[in-house]
Short mmCIF file of N, CA and C in Angstrom, two decimals:
data_model
loop_
_atom_site.label_atom_id
_atom_site.label_comp_id
_atom_site.label_asym_id
_atom_site.label_seq_id
_atom_site.Cartn_x
_atom_site.Cartn_y
_atom_site.Cartn_z
N UNK A 1 -36.17 -17.27 -29.70
CA UNK A 1 -36.20 -16.47 -30.98
C UNK A 1 -37.02 -15.18 -30.80
N UNK A 2 -36.55 -14.33 -29.85
CA UNK A 2 -36.99 -13.02 -29.75
C UNK A 2 -36.69 -11.90 -30.90
N UNK A 3 -37.94 -11.30 -31.15
CA UNK A 3 -37.65 -10.05 -32.03
C UNK A 3 -37.74 -8.95 -31.21
N UNK A 4 -37.03 -8.04 -31.61
CA UNK A 4 -36.93 -6.64 -31.07
C UNK A 4 -36.90 -5.68 -32.00
N UNK A 5 -37.18 -4.37 -31.53
CA UNK A 5 -37.05 -3.07 -32.35
C UNK A 5 -35.76 -2.74 -32.74
N UNK A 6 -34.88 -3.15 -31.74
CA UNK A 6 -33.56 -2.74 -32.22
C UNK A 6 -33.02 -3.27 -33.25
N UNK A 7 -33.56 -4.32 -33.94
CA UNK A 7 -33.10 -5.00 -35.22
C UNK A 7 -34.13 -4.80 -36.17
N UNK A 8 -34.80 -3.64 -36.11
CA UNK A 8 -35.84 -3.41 -37.18
C UNK A 8 -35.34 -3.27 -38.58
N UNK A 9 -34.13 -2.80 -38.62
CA UNK A 9 -33.40 -2.63 -40.04
C UNK A 9 -33.12 -4.19 -40.71
N UNK A 10 -33.29 -5.04 -39.63
CA UNK A 10 -32.90 -6.50 -40.06
C UNK A 10 -34.17 -7.45 -39.91
N UNK A 11 -35.27 -6.95 -40.16
CA UNK A 11 -36.62 -7.60 -40.19
C UNK A 11 -37.01 -8.10 -38.80
N UNK A 12 -36.51 -7.28 -37.62
CA UNK A 12 -36.90 -7.83 -36.44
C UNK A 12 -36.00 -9.02 -35.76
N UNK A 13 -35.12 -9.62 -36.56
CA UNK A 13 -34.51 -10.68 -36.17
C UNK A 13 -33.40 -10.47 -35.07
N UNK A 14 -33.28 -11.17 -33.94
CA UNK A 14 -32.40 -10.81 -32.96
C UNK A 14 -31.14 -11.73 -33.23
N UNK A 15 -30.03 -11.05 -33.63
CA UNK A 15 -28.97 -11.66 -34.11
C UNK A 15 -28.01 -12.23 -32.81
N UNK A 16 -28.28 -11.66 -31.66
CA UNK A 16 -27.56 -12.03 -30.53
C UNK A 16 -27.96 -13.53 -30.08
N UNK A 17 -29.28 -13.84 -30.26
CA UNK A 17 -29.75 -15.16 -29.97
C UNK A 17 -30.20 -15.54 -31.23
N UNK A 18 -29.56 -15.86 -32.32
CA UNK A 18 -29.93 -16.43 -33.53
C UNK A 18 -30.23 -17.71 -33.68
N UNK A 19 -29.57 -18.59 -32.83
CA UNK A 19 -29.94 -19.93 -32.81
C UNK A 19 -31.15 -20.41 -31.87
N UNK A 20 -31.74 -19.40 -31.26
CA UNK A 20 -32.84 -19.76 -30.30
C UNK A 20 -34.12 -20.41 -31.21
N UNK A 21 -34.85 -21.32 -30.44
CA UNK A 21 -36.11 -21.64 -31.17
C UNK A 21 -37.33 -21.52 -30.18
N UNK A 22 -38.32 -21.61 -30.79
CA UNK A 22 -39.49 -21.40 -29.92
C UNK A 22 -40.18 -22.63 -29.24
N UNK A 23 -41.31 -22.60 -28.61
CA UNK A 23 -41.63 -23.91 -28.06
C UNK A 23 -41.73 -24.99 -28.87
N UNK A 24 -42.26 -24.70 -30.14
CA UNK A 24 -42.30 -25.72 -31.18
C UNK A 24 -41.05 -26.20 -32.00
N UNK A 25 -39.92 -25.46 -31.63
CA UNK A 25 -38.70 -26.06 -32.19
C UNK A 25 -38.49 -25.25 -33.51
N UNK A 26 -39.25 -23.90 -33.80
CA UNK A 26 -39.06 -23.34 -35.03
C UNK A 26 -38.23 -22.11 -34.65
N UNK A 27 -37.43 -21.96 -35.61
CA UNK A 27 -36.40 -20.66 -35.45
C UNK A 27 -36.72 -19.77 -36.68
N UNK A 28 -35.39 -18.95 -36.64
CA UNK A 28 -35.49 -17.94 -37.81
C UNK A 28 -35.77 -18.62 -39.28
N UNK A 29 -35.34 -19.65 -39.50
CA UNK A 29 -35.54 -20.20 -40.91
C UNK A 29 -37.10 -20.49 -41.19
N UNK A 30 -37.67 -20.96 -40.11
CA UNK A 30 -39.19 -21.24 -40.40
C UNK A 30 -39.79 -19.85 -40.55
N UNK A 31 -39.58 -18.74 -39.76
CA UNK A 31 -40.07 -17.60 -39.97
C UNK A 31 -39.57 -16.99 -41.33
N UNK A 32 -38.44 -17.09 -41.80
CA UNK A 32 -38.00 -16.69 -43.03
C UNK A 32 -38.85 -17.16 -44.08
N UNK A 33 -38.73 -18.40 -44.23
CA UNK A 33 -39.62 -19.20 -45.26
C UNK A 33 -40.96 -19.15 -45.23
N UNK A 34 -41.60 -18.95 -44.03
CA UNK A 34 -43.08 -18.84 -44.01
C UNK A 34 -43.37 -17.33 -44.28
N UNK A 35 -42.75 -16.47 -44.36
CA UNK A 35 -43.02 -14.88 -44.68
C UNK A 35 -42.37 -14.58 -45.97
N UNK A 36 -43.32 -14.34 -46.85
CA UNK A 36 -42.95 -14.06 -48.22
C UNK A 36 -42.39 -12.55 -48.34
N UNK A 37 -42.76 -11.74 -47.43
CA UNK A 37 -42.10 -10.43 -47.47
C UNK A 37 -40.66 -10.30 -47.20
N UNK A 38 -39.93 -11.24 -46.80
CA UNK A 38 -38.50 -11.21 -46.58
C UNK A 38 -37.74 -11.54 -47.80
N UNK A 39 -36.65 -11.00 -48.19
CA UNK A 39 -35.66 -11.37 -49.17
C UNK A 39 -34.77 -12.57 -48.47
N UNK A 40 -35.19 -13.80 -48.89
CA UNK A 40 -34.77 -14.87 -48.38
C UNK A 40 -33.15 -15.11 -48.42
N UNK A 41 -32.69 -14.76 -49.70
CA UNK A 41 -31.11 -14.89 -49.85
C UNK A 41 -30.37 -13.92 -48.79
N UNK A 42 -30.82 -12.73 -48.92
CA UNK A 42 -30.41 -11.64 -47.97
C UNK A 42 -30.29 -11.99 -46.61
N UNK A 43 -31.47 -12.57 -45.93
CA UNK A 43 -31.69 -12.75 -44.70
C UNK A 43 -30.57 -14.12 -44.31
N UNK A 44 -30.63 -14.97 -45.21
CA UNK A 44 -29.94 -16.12 -45.02
C UNK A 44 -28.52 -16.10 -44.94
N UNK A 45 -28.01 -15.27 -45.73
CA UNK A 45 -26.63 -14.75 -45.70
C UNK A 45 -26.26 -14.04 -44.25
N UNK A 46 -27.17 -13.06 -43.87
CA UNK A 46 -27.04 -12.50 -42.57
C UNK A 46 -27.06 -13.27 -41.50
N UNK A 47 -27.98 -14.52 -41.26
CA UNK A 47 -28.12 -15.26 -40.45
C UNK A 47 -26.66 -16.18 -40.28
N UNK A 48 -26.28 -16.62 -41.52
CA UNK A 48 -25.11 -17.39 -41.40
C UNK A 48 -23.78 -16.71 -40.99
N UNK A 49 -23.76 -15.33 -41.34
CA UNK A 49 -22.84 -14.59 -40.95
C UNK A 49 -22.54 -14.38 -39.46
N UNK A 50 -23.79 -14.41 -38.79
CA UNK A 50 -24.13 -14.32 -37.56
C UNK A 50 -23.82 -15.73 -36.63
N UNK A 51 -23.35 -16.64 -37.34
CA UNK A 51 -23.05 -18.05 -36.94
C UNK A 51 -24.42 -18.88 -36.68
N UNK A 52 -25.38 -18.67 -37.64
CA UNK A 52 -26.64 -19.65 -37.34
C UNK A 52 -26.00 -20.86 -37.96
N UNK A 53 -26.82 -21.93 -37.08
CA UNK A 53 -26.35 -23.40 -37.35
C UNK A 53 -27.67 -23.99 -38.26
N UNK A 54 -27.63 -24.50 -39.14
CA UNK A 54 -28.86 -25.04 -39.92
C UNK A 54 -29.17 -26.30 -39.25
N UNK A 55 -30.42 -26.61 -38.90
CA UNK A 55 -30.65 -27.74 -38.17
C UNK A 55 -31.36 -28.60 -39.20
N UNK A 56 -31.82 -29.76 -38.61
CA UNK A 56 -32.47 -30.94 -39.52
C UNK A 56 -34.02 -30.22 -39.81
N UNK A 57 -34.52 -29.54 -39.04
CA UNK A 57 -35.73 -29.13 -39.12
C UNK A 57 -35.76 -27.97 -40.13
N UNK A 58 -34.74 -27.20 -40.06
CA UNK A 58 -34.46 -26.08 -41.18
C UNK A 58 -34.44 -26.75 -42.51
N UNK A 59 -33.67 -27.78 -42.61
CA UNK A 59 -33.56 -28.44 -44.04
C UNK A 59 -34.70 -29.11 -44.37
N UNK A 60 -35.65 -29.48 -43.42
CA UNK A 60 -36.88 -29.85 -43.99
C UNK A 60 -37.80 -28.81 -44.58
N UNK A 61 -37.71 -27.58 -43.86
CA UNK A 61 -38.50 -26.30 -44.16
C UNK A 61 -38.14 -26.11 -45.40
N UNK A 62 -36.76 -25.92 -45.69
CA UNK A 62 -36.47 -25.25 -46.95
C UNK A 62 -36.63 -26.32 -48.15
N UNK A 63 -36.47 -27.66 -47.87
CA UNK A 63 -36.96 -28.62 -48.73
C UNK A 63 -38.33 -28.47 -49.18
N UNK A 64 -39.30 -28.34 -48.42
CA UNK A 64 -40.67 -28.25 -48.45
C UNK A 64 -40.91 -26.79 -49.22
N UNK A 65 -40.28 -25.78 -49.05
CA UNK A 65 -40.56 -24.48 -49.64
C UNK A 65 -39.83 -24.13 -50.90
N UNK A 66 -38.93 -25.11 -51.18
CA UNK A 66 -38.09 -24.77 -52.56
C UNK A 66 -38.13 -25.82 -53.50
N UNK A 67 -37.73 -25.61 -54.76
CA UNK A 67 -37.51 -26.72 -55.76
C UNK A 67 -36.26 -27.35 -55.21
N UNK A 68 -36.24 -28.77 -55.69
CA UNK A 68 -35.10 -29.56 -55.18
C UNK A 68 -33.77 -28.93 -55.50
N UNK A 69 -33.77 -28.46 -56.70
CA UNK A 69 -32.37 -27.79 -56.94
C UNK A 69 -31.77 -26.71 -56.21
N UNK A 70 -32.85 -25.75 -55.68
CA UNK A 70 -32.60 -24.76 -54.94
C UNK A 70 -32.22 -25.15 -53.51
N UNK A 71 -33.04 -26.39 -53.02
CA UNK A 71 -32.71 -26.85 -51.69
C UNK A 71 -31.39 -27.35 -51.57
N UNK A 72 -31.02 -28.16 -52.61
CA UNK A 72 -29.48 -28.71 -52.71
C UNK A 72 -28.40 -27.58 -52.60
N UNK A 73 -28.81 -26.58 -53.43
CA UNK A 73 -27.80 -25.48 -53.41
C UNK A 73 -27.79 -24.60 -51.96
N UNK A 74 -28.88 -24.51 -51.29
CA UNK A 74 -28.73 -23.98 -50.08
C UNK A 74 -28.18 -24.63 -49.05
N UNK A 75 -28.66 -26.17 -49.07
CA UNK A 75 -27.74 -26.98 -48.17
C UNK A 75 -26.21 -27.19 -48.34
N UNK A 76 -25.98 -27.00 -49.52
CA UNK A 76 -24.60 -27.07 -49.67
C UNK A 76 -23.97 -25.54 -49.25
N UNK A 77 -24.65 -24.48 -49.59
CA UNK A 77 -24.18 -23.19 -49.30
C UNK A 77 -24.09 -22.96 -47.58
N UNK A 78 -25.14 -23.50 -46.94
CA UNK A 78 -25.20 -23.48 -45.45
C UNK A 78 -23.97 -24.12 -44.88
N UNK A 79 -23.89 -25.38 -45.17
CA UNK A 79 -22.60 -26.20 -44.64
C UNK A 79 -21.36 -25.45 -44.90
N UNK A 80 -21.06 -25.00 -45.99
CA UNK A 80 -19.93 -24.36 -46.36
C UNK A 80 -19.84 -23.16 -45.66
N UNK A 81 -20.95 -22.29 -45.68
CA UNK A 81 -20.92 -20.93 -44.70
C UNK A 81 -20.50 -20.91 -43.40
N UNK A 82 -21.26 -22.12 -42.62
CA UNK A 82 -20.70 -22.58 -41.34
C UNK A 82 -19.21 -22.74 -41.08
N UNK A 83 -18.69 -23.41 -41.91
CA UNK A 83 -17.33 -23.68 -42.25
C UNK A 83 -16.44 -22.40 -42.23
N UNK A 84 -16.87 -21.53 -42.95
CA UNK A 84 -16.40 -20.31 -43.15
C UNK A 84 -16.53 -19.36 -41.67
N UNK A 85 -17.60 -19.57 -41.26
CA UNK A 85 -17.87 -18.78 -39.98
C UNK A 85 -16.85 -19.33 -38.88
N UNK A 86 -16.78 -20.71 -38.81
CA UNK A 86 -15.84 -21.20 -37.82
C UNK A 86 -14.34 -21.00 -37.99
N UNK A 87 -14.00 -20.79 -39.16
CA UNK A 87 -12.74 -20.41 -39.60
C UNK A 87 -12.53 -18.89 -39.52
N UNK A 88 -13.48 -18.16 -38.88
CA UNK A 88 -13.43 -16.64 -38.83
C UNK A 88 -13.33 -15.96 -40.11
N UNK A 89 -13.99 -16.29 -40.97
CA UNK A 89 -14.14 -15.84 -42.39
C UNK A 89 -15.62 -15.55 -42.75
N UNK A 90 -16.49 -14.98 -41.83
CA UNK A 90 -18.00 -14.65 -42.20
C UNK A 90 -17.95 -13.70 -43.27
N UNK A 91 -17.07 -12.83 -43.59
CA UNK A 91 -17.03 -11.79 -44.55
C UNK A 91 -17.05 -12.51 -46.02
N UNK A 92 -16.77 -13.82 -46.30
CA UNK A 92 -16.91 -14.46 -47.16
C UNK A 92 -18.15 -15.10 -47.62
N UNK A 93 -18.96 -15.24 -46.65
CA UNK A 93 -20.42 -15.79 -47.09
C UNK A 93 -21.00 -15.08 -48.03
N UNK A 94 -21.40 -13.82 -47.85
CA UNK A 94 -21.86 -13.01 -48.91
C UNK A 94 -21.21 -13.23 -50.13
N UNK A 95 -19.76 -13.15 -50.20
CA UNK A 95 -19.47 -13.46 -51.63
C UNK A 95 -19.66 -14.84 -52.05
N UNK A 96 -19.78 -15.88 -51.30
CA UNK A 96 -20.21 -17.34 -51.62
C UNK A 96 -21.46 -17.07 -52.25
N UNK A 97 -22.52 -16.64 -51.58
CA UNK A 97 -23.99 -16.42 -52.31
C UNK A 97 -24.01 -15.46 -53.42
N UNK A 98 -23.36 -14.53 -53.50
CA UNK A 98 -23.23 -13.69 -54.71
C UNK A 98 -22.60 -14.35 -55.88
N UNK A 99 -21.57 -15.23 -55.44
CA UNK A 99 -20.98 -15.91 -56.76
C UNK A 99 -21.47 -17.30 -57.19
N UNK A 100 -22.39 -17.72 -56.53
CA UNK A 100 -22.78 -19.05 -56.66
C UNK A 100 -23.21 -19.66 -58.18
N UNK A 101 -23.96 -18.69 -58.75
CA UNK A 101 -24.30 -18.86 -60.16
C UNK A 101 -23.00 -18.93 -61.23
N UNK A 102 -22.04 -18.20 -60.86
CA UNK A 102 -20.95 -18.26 -61.84
C UNK A 102 -20.07 -19.47 -61.35
N UNK A 103 -20.15 -20.18 -60.33
CA UNK A 103 -19.25 -21.13 -60.07
C UNK A 103 -20.05 -22.53 -59.58
N UNK A 104 -21.08 -22.66 -60.33
CA UNK A 104 -21.89 -23.91 -59.70
C UNK A 104 -21.40 -25.16 -59.97
N UNK A 105 -20.39 -25.21 -61.16
CA UNK A 105 -19.78 -26.61 -61.15
C UNK A 105 -18.79 -26.93 -60.17
N UNK A 106 -18.21 -25.83 -59.30
CA UNK A 106 -17.45 -26.20 -58.23
C UNK A 106 -18.25 -26.49 -57.11
N UNK A 107 -19.34 -26.44 -57.12
CA UNK A 107 -20.50 -26.85 -56.00
C UNK A 107 -20.21 -28.48 -55.96
N UNK A 108 -19.99 -28.92 -56.92
CA UNK A 108 -19.79 -30.41 -57.08
C UNK A 108 -18.56 -30.88 -56.12
N UNK A 109 -17.43 -30.18 -56.54
CA UNK A 109 -16.54 -30.48 -55.60
C UNK A 109 -16.43 -30.35 -54.13
N UNK A 110 -17.07 -29.01 -53.95
CA UNK A 110 -17.30 -28.76 -52.46
C UNK A 110 -18.44 -29.74 -51.83
N UNK A 111 -19.44 -30.09 -52.61
CA UNK A 111 -20.37 -31.04 -51.98
C UNK A 111 -19.64 -32.39 -51.72
N UNK A 112 -18.91 -32.80 -52.62
CA UNK A 112 -18.12 -34.04 -52.44
C UNK A 112 -17.14 -34.24 -51.22
N UNK A 113 -16.65 -32.97 -51.19
CA UNK A 113 -15.56 -32.93 -49.83
C UNK A 113 -16.50 -32.87 -48.71
N UNK A 114 -17.49 -31.98 -48.73
CA UNK A 114 -18.23 -32.01 -47.43
C UNK A 114 -18.94 -33.31 -46.95
N UNK A 115 -19.56 -34.11 -47.95
CA UNK A 115 -20.06 -35.18 -47.73
C UNK A 115 -19.11 -36.46 -47.52
N UNK A 116 -17.75 -36.16 -47.87
CA UNK A 116 -16.69 -37.22 -47.73
C UNK A 116 -16.90 -38.21 -48.73
N UNK A 117 -17.52 -38.06 -49.93
CA UNK A 117 -17.66 -38.96 -50.84
C UNK A 117 -17.48 -38.46 -52.33
N UNK A 118 -16.83 -39.13 -53.17
CA UNK A 118 -16.53 -38.67 -54.56
C UNK A 118 -17.60 -38.95 -55.58
N UNK A 119 -18.91 -39.03 -55.28
CA UNK A 119 -19.93 -39.25 -56.14
C UNK A 119 -19.85 -38.64 -57.40
N UNK A 120 -19.60 -37.55 -57.42
CA UNK A 120 -19.52 -36.76 -58.63
C UNK A 120 -18.23 -37.05 -59.59
N UNK A 121 -17.26 -37.78 -59.13
CA UNK A 121 -16.00 -38.03 -59.82
C UNK A 121 -15.94 -39.42 -59.70
N UNK A 122 -15.15 -39.93 -60.97
CA UNK A 122 -14.68 -41.25 -61.30
C UNK A 122 -13.17 -41.47 -61.06
N UNK A 123 -12.49 -40.80 -60.43
CA UNK A 123 -11.14 -41.02 -59.99
C UNK A 123 -11.02 -42.32 -59.28
N UNK A 124 -9.87 -43.07 -59.77
CA UNK A 124 -9.80 -44.56 -59.07
C UNK A 124 -8.63 -44.40 -57.77
N UNK A 125 -7.50 -43.78 -58.13
CA UNK A 125 -6.51 -43.54 -57.24
C UNK A 125 -6.19 -41.99 -56.85
N UNK A 126 -5.72 -41.89 -55.75
CA UNK A 126 -5.50 -40.54 -55.13
C UNK A 126 -6.70 -39.68 -55.28
N UNK A 127 -7.66 -40.11 -54.84
CA UNK A 127 -9.06 -39.56 -55.35
C UNK A 127 -9.00 -38.15 -54.78
N UNK A 128 -8.69 -37.83 -53.65
CA UNK A 128 -8.79 -36.38 -52.89
C UNK A 128 -7.75 -35.49 -53.67
N UNK A 129 -6.57 -35.95 -53.87
CA UNK A 129 -5.69 -35.36 -54.58
C UNK A 129 -6.19 -34.89 -55.90
N UNK A 130 -6.95 -35.78 -56.60
CA UNK A 130 -7.28 -35.49 -58.05
C UNK A 130 -8.38 -34.29 -57.92
N UNK A 131 -9.30 -34.54 -56.96
CA UNK A 131 -10.44 -33.64 -56.83
C UNK A 131 -9.86 -32.29 -56.34
N UNK A 132 -8.85 -32.20 -55.64
CA UNK A 132 -8.21 -30.94 -55.27
C UNK A 132 -7.59 -30.23 -56.40
N UNK A 133 -6.74 -31.14 -57.10
CA UNK A 133 -6.08 -30.61 -58.55
C UNK A 133 -7.18 -30.22 -59.38
N UNK A 134 -8.16 -30.90 -59.44
CA UNK A 134 -9.28 -30.39 -60.71
C UNK A 134 -9.93 -28.94 -60.23
N UNK A 135 -9.86 -28.88 -58.77
CA UNK A 135 -10.51 -27.68 -58.04
C UNK A 135 -9.83 -26.54 -58.47
N UNK A 136 -8.38 -26.63 -58.21
CA UNK A 136 -7.39 -25.69 -58.34
C UNK A 136 -7.25 -25.15 -59.80
N UNK A 137 -7.33 -26.23 -60.38
CA UNK A 137 -7.15 -25.89 -62.12
C UNK A 137 -8.46 -25.42 -62.70
N UNK A 138 -9.70 -25.66 -62.23
CA UNK A 138 -10.57 -25.28 -63.09
C UNK A 138 -11.54 -24.34 -62.39
N UNK A 139 -11.27 -24.06 -60.98
CA UNK A 139 -11.95 -23.10 -60.17
C UNK A 139 -11.14 -22.17 -59.34
N UNK A 140 -10.08 -21.77 -60.07
CA UNK A 140 -9.04 -21.13 -59.39
C UNK A 140 -9.70 -19.86 -58.41
N UNK A 141 -10.70 -19.21 -59.20
CA UNK A 141 -11.29 -18.04 -58.43
C UNK A 141 -12.02 -18.41 -57.11
N UNK A 142 -12.39 -19.65 -56.89
CA UNK A 142 -13.11 -20.26 -55.93
C UNK A 142 -12.33 -21.19 -55.14
N UNK A 143 -10.97 -21.21 -55.17
CA UNK A 143 -10.16 -22.08 -54.23
C UNK A 143 -10.64 -21.92 -52.87
N UNK A 144 -10.57 -20.65 -52.52
CA UNK A 144 -10.74 -20.62 -50.90
C UNK A 144 -11.81 -21.43 -50.29
N UNK A 145 -13.06 -21.45 -51.13
CA UNK A 145 -14.11 -22.07 -50.68
C UNK A 145 -13.78 -23.71 -50.72
N UNK A 146 -13.02 -24.31 -51.78
CA UNK A 146 -12.66 -25.59 -52.00
C UNK A 146 -11.69 -25.82 -50.79
N UNK A 147 -10.79 -24.94 -50.60
CA UNK A 147 -9.84 -25.13 -49.56
C UNK A 147 -10.59 -25.36 -48.02
N UNK A 148 -11.58 -24.51 -47.88
CA UNK A 148 -12.17 -24.50 -46.55
C UNK A 148 -12.85 -25.83 -46.36
N UNK A 149 -13.49 -26.31 -47.60
CA UNK A 149 -14.22 -27.65 -47.56
C UNK A 149 -13.21 -28.89 -47.21
N UNK A 150 -11.92 -28.74 -47.97
CA UNK A 150 -10.79 -29.74 -47.56
C UNK A 150 -10.59 -29.77 -46.26
N UNK A 151 -10.31 -28.63 -45.53
CA UNK A 151 -10.03 -28.48 -44.19
C UNK A 151 -11.21 -29.23 -43.29
N UNK A 152 -12.42 -28.78 -43.50
CA UNK A 152 -13.43 -29.27 -42.84
C UNK A 152 -13.56 -30.66 -42.91
N UNK A 153 -13.44 -31.35 -43.96
CA UNK A 153 -13.71 -32.78 -43.96
C UNK A 153 -12.41 -33.55 -43.68
N UNK A 154 -11.24 -32.80 -43.18
CA UNK A 154 -10.08 -33.48 -42.77
C UNK A 154 -9.25 -33.90 -44.00
N UNK A 155 -9.44 -33.82 -45.12
CA UNK A 155 -8.34 -34.01 -46.34
C UNK A 155 -7.39 -33.24 -46.60
N UNK A 156 -7.39 -31.98 -46.01
CA UNK A 156 -6.12 -30.95 -46.33
C UNK A 156 -4.92 -31.66 -46.11
N UNK A 157 -4.60 -32.27 -44.70
CA UNK A 157 -3.22 -32.93 -44.47
C UNK A 157 -2.96 -33.98 -45.45
N UNK A 158 -3.88 -34.83 -45.77
CA UNK A 158 -3.78 -35.99 -46.61
C UNK A 158 -3.16 -35.44 -47.83
N UNK A 159 -3.82 -34.30 -48.42
CA UNK A 159 -3.20 -33.95 -49.77
C UNK A 159 -2.01 -33.22 -49.62
N UNK A 160 -1.79 -32.61 -48.51
CA UNK A 160 -0.38 -31.90 -48.28
C UNK A 160 0.68 -32.96 -48.21
N UNK A 161 0.29 -34.11 -47.77
CA UNK A 161 1.29 -35.40 -47.86
C UNK A 161 1.65 -35.78 -48.88
N UNK A 162 0.63 -35.87 -49.99
CA UNK A 162 0.89 -36.13 -51.29
C UNK A 162 1.97 -35.26 -51.93
N UNK A 163 1.58 -33.97 -51.87
CA UNK A 163 2.33 -32.82 -52.59
C UNK A 163 3.67 -32.83 -52.04
N UNK A 164 3.96 -33.43 -50.77
CA UNK A 164 5.36 -33.22 -50.21
C UNK A 164 6.26 -34.40 -50.53
N UNK A 165 5.54 -35.35 -51.15
CA UNK A 165 6.44 -36.51 -51.52
C UNK A 165 7.18 -36.22 -52.80
#
């Protein structure tokens, strides 16, 4: 986790080695959440757009420094953001963070998909098809995020099979 002057516009963070840790296992998340002068959301988006992978230690830091509801939101957004990064769509990460307050209910859908459990839903049959149908009906503006979660959890093909019948 080296800081250089060439990244001074970005708080000194080295985006070339964004996933590096120091000798204590601390990385950019610990630095970000320990330093009150940084705009956390802004830098978190930048880190995720550059392929940062949230670690268990990062989640612990975020949990310790934020209210529980904020921690849960950031945990879900970070998982979805990495999926978008892996799918070659880091450009959508900023949109995801900027839109979160207006689509908070769709977070339950995304979280259910990413955790591979329908804890927020009470569907008894064709659970994943029902969840996808609910998402496309009620969260049309955010379907791209639900689709990314469906692909990440491996339910995309299962749903396609239902719709082809």
